[in-house]
PDB file of C-alpha atoms in Angstrom:
ATOM      1  CA  ALA A   1      83.561  94.464 116.328  1.00 70.00           C
ATOM      2  CA  ALA A   2      83.378  96.435 119.535  1.00 81.00           C
ATOM      3  CA  GLY A   3      83.386 100.198 119.162  1.00 93.00           C
ATOM      4  CA  VAL A   4      83.969 103.129 121.460  1.00 96.00           C
ATOM      5  CA  ILE A   5      81.057 103.568 123.853  1.00 97.00           C
ATOM      6  CA  GLN A   6      80.028 106.909 125.251  1.00 98.00           C
ATOM      7  CA  SER A   7      77.426 107.636 127.862  1.00 97.00           C
ATOM      8  CA  PRO A   8      75.120 109.315 128.151  1.00 97.00           C
ATOM      9  CA  ARG A   9      74.285 109.974 124.510  1.00 96.00           C
ATOM     10  CA  HIS A  10      72.266 113.060 125.359  1.00 97.00           C
ATOM     11  CA  LEU A  11      72.391 115.300 128.403  1.00 97.00           C
ATOM     12  CA  ILE A  12      70.519 118.441 129.372  1.00 98.00           C
ATOM     13  CA  LYS A  13      71.853 120.586 132.181  1.00 98.00           C
ATOM     14  CA  GLU A  14      71.217 124.006 133.652  1.00 97.00           C
ATOM     15  CA  LYS A  15      73.832 126.744 133.864  1.00 97.00           C
ATOM     16  CA  ARG A  16      76.248 126.324 136.771  1.00 97.00           C
ATOM     17  CA  GLU A  17      75.463 122.619 137.094  1.00 97.00           C
ATOM     18  CA  THR A  18      78.014 119.842 136.716  1.00 98.00           C
ATOM     19  CA  ALA A  19      78.142 117.008 134.208  1.00 98.00           C
ATOM     20  CA  THR A  20      80.146 113.825 133.858  1.00 98.00           C
ATOM     21  CA  LEU A  21      80.664 112.196 130.492  1.00 98.00           C
ATOM     22  CA  LYS A  22      81.978 108.661 130.227  1.00 98.00           C
ATOM     23  CA  CYS A  23      83.981 106.931 127.531  1.00 98.00           C
ATOM     24  CA  TYR A  24      84.718 103.236 127.197  1.00 97.00           C
ATOM     25  CA  PRO A  25      87.478 102.604 124.641  1.00 96.00           C
ATOM     26  CA  ILE A  26      87.749  99.698 122.280  1.00 94.00           C
ATOM     27  CA  PRO A  27      89.136  96.673 124.174  1.00 92.00           C
ATOM     28  CA  ARG A  28      92.953  96.708 124.394  1.00 87.00           C
ATOM     29  CA  HIS A  29      93.127 100.374 123.382  1.00 91.00           C
ATOM     30  CA  ASP A  30      95.252 102.242 125.890  1.00 90.00           C
ATOM     31  CA  THR A  31      94.804 105.831 124.696  1.00 91.00           C
ATOM     32  CA  VAL A  32      91.729 107.997 124.990  1.00 94.00           C
ATOM     33  CA  TYR A  33      91.102 111.429 123.462  1.00 94.00           C
ATOM     34  CA  TRP A  34      88.351 113.942 124.186  1.00 97.00           C
ATOM     35  CA  TYR A  35      87.094 116.423 121.586  1.00 97.00           C
ATOM     36  CA  GLN A  36      84.451 119.149 121.698  1.00 97.00           C
ATOM     37  CA  GLN A  37      82.443 120.138 118.621  1.00 95.00           C
ATOM     38  CA  GLY A  38      80.288 123.216 118.963  1.00 94.00           C
ATOM     39  CA  PRO A  39      77.316 123.816 116.644  1.00 91.00           C
ATOM     40  CA  GLY A  40      78.579 124.321 113.112  1.00 88.00           C
ATOM     41  CA  GLN A  41      82.185 124.138 114.305  1.00 91.00           C
ATOM     42  CA  ASP A  42      85.035 121.756 113.643  1.00 90.00           C
ATOM     43  CA  PRO A  43      86.030 119.519 116.553  1.00 93.00           C
ATOM     44  CA  GLN A  44      88.538 120.890 119.030  1.00 94.00           C
ATOM     45  CA  PHE A  45      90.934 118.676 120.961  1.00 94.00           C
ATOM     46  CA  LEU A  46      90.514 118.872 124.722  1.00 96.00           C
ATOM     47  CA  ILE A  47      92.769 116.301 126.365  1.00 95.00           C
ATOM     48  CA  SER A  48      94.176 112.805 125.981  1.00 93.00           C
ATOM     49  CA  PHE A  49      95.383 109.998 128.213  1.00 93.00           C
ATOM     50  CA  TYR A  50      97.813 107.172 127.619  1.00 90.00           C
ATOM     51  CA  GLU A  51      98.120 104.360 130.127  1.00 90.00           C
ATOM     52  CA  LYS A  52      96.119 106.354 132.676  1.00 91.00           C
ATOM     53  CA  MET A  53      98.424 109.381 132.498  1.00 92.00           C
ATOM     54  CA  GLN A  54      97.630 112.664 130.777  1.00 92.00           C
ATOM     55  CA  SER A  55      99.365 112.571 127.416  1.00 87.00           C
ATOM     56  CA  ASP A  56      98.456 115.803 125.663  1.00 87.00           C
ATOM     57  CA  LYS A  57      96.394 118.847 126.508  1.00 90.00           C
ATOM     58  CA  GLY A  58      94.464 121.074 124.165  1.00 91.00           C
ATOM     59  CA  SER A  59      91.863 123.744 124.726  1.00 90.00           C
ATOM     60  CA  ILE A  60      90.275 122.253 127.805  1.00 94.00           C
ATOM     61  CA  PRO A  61      88.817 124.910 130.137  1.00 95.00           C
ATOM     62  CA  ASP A  62      89.963 124.985 133.748  1.00 95.00           C
ATOM     63  CA  ARG A  63      86.368 124.133 134.741  1.00 97.00           C
ATOM     64  CA  PHE A  64      86.790 120.748 133.104  1.00 97.00           C
ATOM     65  CA  SER A  65      88.853 117.850 134.337  1.00 96.00           C
ATOM     66  CA  ALA A  66      89.336 114.328 133.100  1.00 97.00           C
ATOM     67  CA  GLN A  67      90.972 111.112 134.059  1.00 97.00           C
ATOM     68  CA  GLN A  68      91.548 107.600 132.781  1.00 96.00           C
ATOM     69  CA  PHE A  69      90.882 104.710 135.112  1.00 96.00           C
ATOM     70  CA  SER A  70      92.595 101.350 135.610  1.00 95.00           C
ATOM     71  CA  ASP A  71      90.169  99.681 133.177  1.00 94.00           C
ATOM     72  CA  TYR A  72      91.089 102.394 130.605  1.00 94.00           C
ATOM     73  CA  HIS A  73      87.687 104.027 130.608  1.00 96.00           C
ATOM     74  CA  SER A  74      87.753 107.786 130.899  1.00 97.00           C
ATOM     75  CA  GLU A  75      85.508 110.412 132.420  1.00 98.00           C
ATOM     76  CA  LEU A  76      85.238 114.089 131.538  1.00 98.00           C
ATOM     77  CA  ASN A  77      83.990 116.160 134.453  1.00 98.00           C
ATOM     78  CA  MET A  78      82.519 119.537 133.653  1.00 98.00           C
ATOM     79  CA  SER A  79      81.662 122.031 136.368  1.00 97.00           C
ATOM     80  CA  SER A  80      80.024 125.469 136.447  1.00 97.00           C
ATOM     81  CA  LEU A  81      78.472 124.748 133.083  1.00 98.00           C
ATOM     82  CA  GLU A  82      77.986 127.674 130.719  1.00 97.00           C
ATOM     83  CA  LEU A  83      75.697 128.066 127.732  1.00 97.00           C
ATOM     84  CA  GLY A  84      78.756 127.916 125.489  1.00 96.00           C
ATOM     85  CA  ASP A  85      79.541 124.421 126.705  1.00 97.00           C
ATOM     86  CA  SER A  86      76.607 123.129 124.648  1.00 97.00           C
ATOM     87  CA  ALA A  87      78.289 120.899 122.112  1.00 97.00           C
ATOM     88  CA  LEU A  88      78.871 117.390 120.889  1.00 96.00           C
ATOM     89  CA  TYR A  89      81.607 115.743 122.921  1.00 98.00           C
ATOM     90  CA  PHE A  90      83.492 112.967 121.195  1.00 96.00           C
ATOM     91  CA  CYS A  91      85.732 110.416 122.735  1.00 97.00           C
ATOM     92  CA  ALA A  92      88.176 108.500 120.571  1.00 95.00           C
ATOM     93  CA  SER A  93      90.500 105.660 121.383  1.00 94.00           C
ATOM     94  CA  SER A  94      93.594 104.164 119.859  1.00 91.00           C
ATOM     95  CA  TYR A  95      96.295 101.681 120.635  1.00 85.00           C
ATOM     96  CA  ARG A  96      99.310 103.800 121.511  1.00 74.00           C
ATOM     97  CA  THR A  97      99.610 107.394 120.436  1.00 53.00           C
ATOM     98  CA  VAL A  98     100.188 109.439 117.303  1.00 51.00           C
ATOM     99  CA  GLN A  99     100.851 106.760 114.739  1.00 61.00           C
ATOM    100  CA  GLU A 100      97.631 104.872 115.260  1.00 77.00           C
ATOM    101  CA  THR A 101      94.154 105.444 113.852  1.00 87.00           C
ATOM    102  CA  GLN A 102      91.777 107.081 116.299  1.00 91.00           C
ATOM    103  CA  TYR A 103      88.375 105.411 116.513  1.00 93.00           C
ATOM    104  CA  PHE A 104      85.581 107.764 117.470  1.00 95.00           C
ATOM    105  CA  GLY A 105      82.614 107.124 119.695  1.00 96.00           C
ATOM    106  CA  PRO A 106      79.117 108.289 118.756  1.00 95.00           C
ATOM    107  CA  GLY A 107      79.421 111.395 120.923  1.00 96.00           C
ATOM    108  CA  THR A 108      77.512 112.865 123.844  1.00 97.00           C
ATOM    109  CA  ARG A 109      75.293 115.776 122.934  1.00 97.00           C
ATOM    110  CA  LEU A 110      75.251 118.237 125.833  1.00 98.00           C
ATOM    111  CA  LEU A 111      72.728 121.031 125.995  1.00 97.00           C
ATOM    112  CA  VAL A 112      73.140 123.676 128.679  1.00 97.00           C
ATOM    113  CA  LEU A 113      70.044 125.757 129.325  1.00 96.00           C
TER     114      LEU A 113
ATOM    115  CA  LYS B   1      99.347 129.134 114.302  1.00 53.00           C
ATOM    116  CA  ASN B   2      99.146 125.540 113.069  1.00 61.00           C
ATOM    117  CA  GLU B   3      96.320 125.473 110.540  1.00 87.00           C
ATOM    118  CA  VAL B   4      94.624 122.885 108.388  1.00 94.00           C
ATOM    119  CA  GLU B   5      92.961 124.235 105.268  1.00 95.00           C
ATOM    120  CA  GLN B   6      90.461 122.295 103.209  1.00 96.00           C
ATOM    121  CA  SER B   7      88.960 122.986  99.833  1.00 96.00           C
ATOM    122  CA  PRO B   8      86.349 123.174  98.625  1.00 97.00           C
ATOM    123  CA  GLN B   9      84.155 123.987 101.619  1.00 95.00           C
ATOM    124  CA  ASN B  10      81.063 122.793  99.786  1.00 97.00           C
ATOM    125  CA  LEU B  11      80.761 120.454  96.830  1.00 97.00           C
ATOM    126  CA  THR B  12      77.681 119.231  95.011  1.00 98.00           C
ATOM    127  CA  ALA B  13      78.125 116.635  92.282  1.00 97.00           C
ATOM    128  CA  GLN B  14      76.145 114.123  90.289  1.00 97.00           C
ATOM    129  CA  GLU B  15      76.182 110.427  91.016  1.00 98.00           C
ATOM    130  CA  GLY B  16      79.093 108.732  89.299  1.00 97.00           C
ATOM    131  CA  GLU B  17      81.393 111.748  89.244  1.00 97.00           C
ATOM    132  CA  PHE B  18      85.004 111.627  90.407  1.00 98.00           C
ATOM    133  CA  ILE B  19      85.412 113.700  93.562  1.00 98.00           C
ATOM    134  CA  THR B  20      88.565 115.356  94.890  1.00 98.00           C
ATOM    135  CA  ILE B  21      88.879 117.087  98.245  1.00 98.00           C
ATOM    136  CA  ASN B  22      92.103 118.863  99.125  1.00 98.00           C
ATOM    137  CA  CYS B  23      93.854 119.520 102.411  1.00 98.00           C
ATOM    138  CA  SER B  24      96.935 121.591 103.171  1.00 97.00           C
ATOM    139  CA  TYR B  25      98.700 122.200 106.434  1.00 94.00           C
ATOM    140  CA  SER B  26     101.266 124.660 107.638  1.00 88.00           C
ATOM    141  CA  VAL B  27     103.935 122.820 109.624  1.00 85.00           C
ATOM    142  CA  GLY B  28     105.425 119.362 109.916  1.00 85.00           C
ATOM    143  CA  ILE B  29     103.119 116.544 110.850  1.00 88.00           C
ATOM    144  CA  SER B  30     103.529 112.988 112.033  1.00 86.00           C
ATOM    145  CA  ALA B  31     100.257 111.787 110.507  1.00 90.00           C
ATOM    146  CA  LEU B  32      97.249 113.015 108.532  1.00 94.00           C
ATOM    147  CA  HIS B  33      93.749 111.619 108.954  1.00 95.00           C
ATOM    148  CA  TRP B  34      90.732 111.712 106.694  1.00 97.00           C
ATOM    149  CA  LEU B  35      87.451 111.442 108.581  1.00 97.00           C
ATOM    150  CA  GLN B  36      83.822 111.232 107.526  1.00 97.00           C
ATOM    151  CA  GLN B  37      81.030 112.801 109.556  1.00 95.00           C
ATOM    152  CA  HIS B  38      77.388 112.086 108.764  1.00 90.00           C
ATOM    153  CA  PRO B  39      74.469 114.400 109.625  1.00 84.00           C
ATOM    154  CA  GLY B  40      73.784 112.475 112.836  1.00 79.00           C
ATOM    155  CA  GLY B  41      77.216 113.547 114.020  1.00 79.00           C
ATOM    156  CA  GLY B  42      79.131 110.277 114.155  1.00 89.00           C
ATOM    157  CA  ILE B  43      82.737 110.396 112.961  1.00 94.00           C
ATOM    158  CA  VAL B  44      84.320 107.527 111.055  1.00 94.00           C
ATOM    159  CA  SER B  45      88.024 107.299 110.392  1.00 94.00           C
ATOM    160  CA  LEU B  46      88.689 106.670 106.691  1.00 96.00           C
ATOM    161  CA  PHE B  47      92.469 106.849 106.413  1.00 95.00           C
ATOM    162  CA  MET B  48      95.564 107.655 108.369  1.00 93.00           C
ATOM    163  CA  LEU B  49      98.580 108.606 106.252  1.00 92.00           C
ATOM    164  CA  SER B  50     102.151 109.533 106.932  1.00 90.00           C
ATOM    165  CA  SER B  51     103.385 109.085 103.371  1.00 91.00           C
ATOM    166  CA  GLY B  52     102.353 107.882  99.938  1.00 94.00           C
ATOM    167  CA  LYS B  53      98.929 106.641  99.052  1.00 96.00           C
ATOM    168  CA  LYS B  54      96.197 104.419 100.479  1.00 96.00           C
ATOM    169  CA  LYS B  55      93.120 102.900  98.835  1.00 97.00           C
ATOM    170  CA  HIS B  56      89.994 101.449 100.355  1.00 95.00           C
ATOM    171  CA  GLY B  57      87.191 100.523  98.008  1.00 96.00           C
ATOM    172  CA  ARG B  58      86.236 103.625  96.039  1.00 97.00           C
ATOM    173  CA  LEU B  59      88.262 105.918  98.272  1.00 98.00           C
ATOM    174  CA  ILE B  60      91.869 106.923  97.638  1.00 98.00           C
ATOM    175  CA  ALA B  61      93.976 109.180  99.831  1.00 98.00           C
ATOM    176  CA  THR B  62      97.341 110.632  98.908  1.00 98.00           C
ATOM    177  CA  ILE B  63      99.818 112.788 100.748  1.00 97.00           C
ATOM    178  CA  ASN B  64     102.817 114.852  99.623  1.00 96.00           C
ATOM    179  CA  ILE B  65     104.890 115.565 102.689  1.00 92.00           C
ATOM    180  CA  GLN B  66     107.204 118.046 100.921  1.00 93.00           C
ATOM    181  CA  GLU B  67     104.289 120.128  99.669  1.00 94.00           C
ATOM    182  CA  LYS B  68     102.304 119.672 102.919  1.00 94.00           C
ATOM    183  CA  HIS B  69      99.265 118.614 100.929  1.00 96.00           C
ATOM    184  CA  SER B  70      96.854 115.699 100.870  1.00 98.00           C
ATOM    185  CA  SER B  71      93.935 114.749  98.665  1.00 98.00           C
ATOM    186  CA  LEU B  72      90.956 112.480  99.161  1.00 98.00           C
ATOM    187  CA  HIS B  73      89.424 111.059  96.004  1.00 98.00           C
ATOM    188  CA  ILE B  74      86.104 109.284  95.607  1.00 98.00           C
ATOM    189  CA  THR B  75      85.557 107.315  92.435  1.00 97.00           C
ATOM    190  CA  ALA B  76      82.102 106.483  91.068  1.00 97.00           C
ATOM    191  CA  SER B  77      80.455 108.686  93.695  1.00 97.00           C
ATOM    192  CA  HIS B  78      77.113 107.640  95.148  1.00 97.00           C
ATOM    193  CA  PRO B  79      74.453 109.525  97.125  1.00 96.00           C
ATOM    194  CA  ARG B  80      75.422 107.553 100.234  1.00 95.00           C
ATOM    195  CA  ASP B  81      78.842 109.277 100.032  1.00 97.00           C
ATOM    196  CA  SER B  82      77.095 112.525 101.009  1.00 97.00           C
ATOM    197  CA  ALA B  83      78.688 113.632 104.255  1.00 97.00           C
ATOM    198  CA  VAL B  84      81.211 116.053 105.704  1.00 96.00           C
ATOM    199  CA  TYR B  85      84.784 115.003 105.005  1.00 97.00           C
ATOM    200  CA  ILE B  86      87.319 116.274 107.487  1.00 97.00           C
ATOM    201  CA  CYS B  87      91.076 116.418 107.243  1.00 97.00           C
ATOM    202  CA  ALA B  88      92.898 116.305 110.587  1.00 95.00           C
ATOM    203  CA  VAL B  89      96.571 116.156 111.492  1.00 93.00           C
ATOM    204  CA  ASN B  90      98.864 115.118 114.299  1.00 88.00           C
ATOM    205  CA  TYR B  91     101.543 117.770 114.481  1.00 83.00           C
ATOM    206  CA  SER B  92     105.081 116.639 115.075  1.00 73.00           C
ATOM    207  CA  GLY B  93     106.379 116.987 118.576  1.00 65.00           C
ATOM    208  CA  GLY B  94     106.602 115.006 121.758  1.00 55.00           C
ATOM    209  CA  GLY B  95     103.213 113.987 123.127  1.00 55.00           C
ATOM    210  CA  ALA B  96     101.319 115.959 120.506  1.00 55.00           C
ATOM    211  CA  ASP B  97      98.682 113.354 119.845  1.00 75.00           C
ATOM    212  CA  GLY B  98      95.516 115.457 119.778  1.00 87.00           C
ATOM    213  CA  LEU B  99      94.204 116.036 116.280  1.00 91.00           C
ATOM    214  CA  THR B 100      93.926 119.472 114.704  1.00 92.00           C
ATOM    215  CA  PHE B 101      90.950 119.536 112.373  1.00 94.00           C
ATOM    216  CA  GLY B 102      90.156 121.337 109.160  1.00 94.00           C
ATOM    217  CA  LYS B 103      86.735 122.893 108.789  1.00 93.00           C
ATOM    218  CA  GLY B 104      85.440 120.085 106.630  1.00 95.00           C
ATOM    219  CA  THR B 105      84.078 119.737 103.113  1.00 97.00           C
ATOM    220  CA  HIS B 106      80.330 119.333 102.826  1.00 96.00           C
ATOM    221  CA  LEU B 107      79.774 116.880  99.983  1.00 97.00           C
ATOM    222  CA  ILE B 108      76.375 116.252  98.410  1.00 97.00           C
ATOM    223  CA  ILE B 109      76.027 113.633  95.707  1.00 97.00           C
ATOM    224  CA  GLN B 110      72.794 113.964  93.780  1.00 97.00           C
ATOM    225  CA  PRO B 111      71.174 110.935  92.130  1.00 95.00           C
TER     226      PRO B 111
END
């Protein structure tokens, strides 16, 4: 069965650079969630989209933005990268919100030097 | 602050033992999730509960909404069950669909 696809899987950036992470949900899933997991930390919810509209917002920094496109894939744009942005970024998808299981992608490991 | 508490934080057991991991939360939820994270980082959804009990293979998850408590049980544990088990909740409220995570239980099953 198709799973959530994230790209790239690994990314190395310098401070103050920008990065774009991509997430391709499971086919027919209409909701995408972004989470950030710092080293040794539990995941933190950043933002979610349902039917291409922002659905819920968590602890996403103002330097980050995200959107969901007409084909339901989502992109997380990160600007003015800081050392503290080094983390594992997970995307998850579900069909509708709240009452549905969230299926997680393998994550993008971002290292900011 | 909406918190999710898990216990124990670390658990080492022998193969074949019955394992219980507990999760409590502070305010009303619409759903509770049990997740498994392996050392490589990937997260797998095990259960989503809003009431009662669910079973999948050797895994059983229960939830008591009144007591704001859930348990994950593993029967006949095996070394391949070694992983971090995470409890996460959807808090009640319009549009609140991002998960709030507990800090995880690091489980090691020794042969």
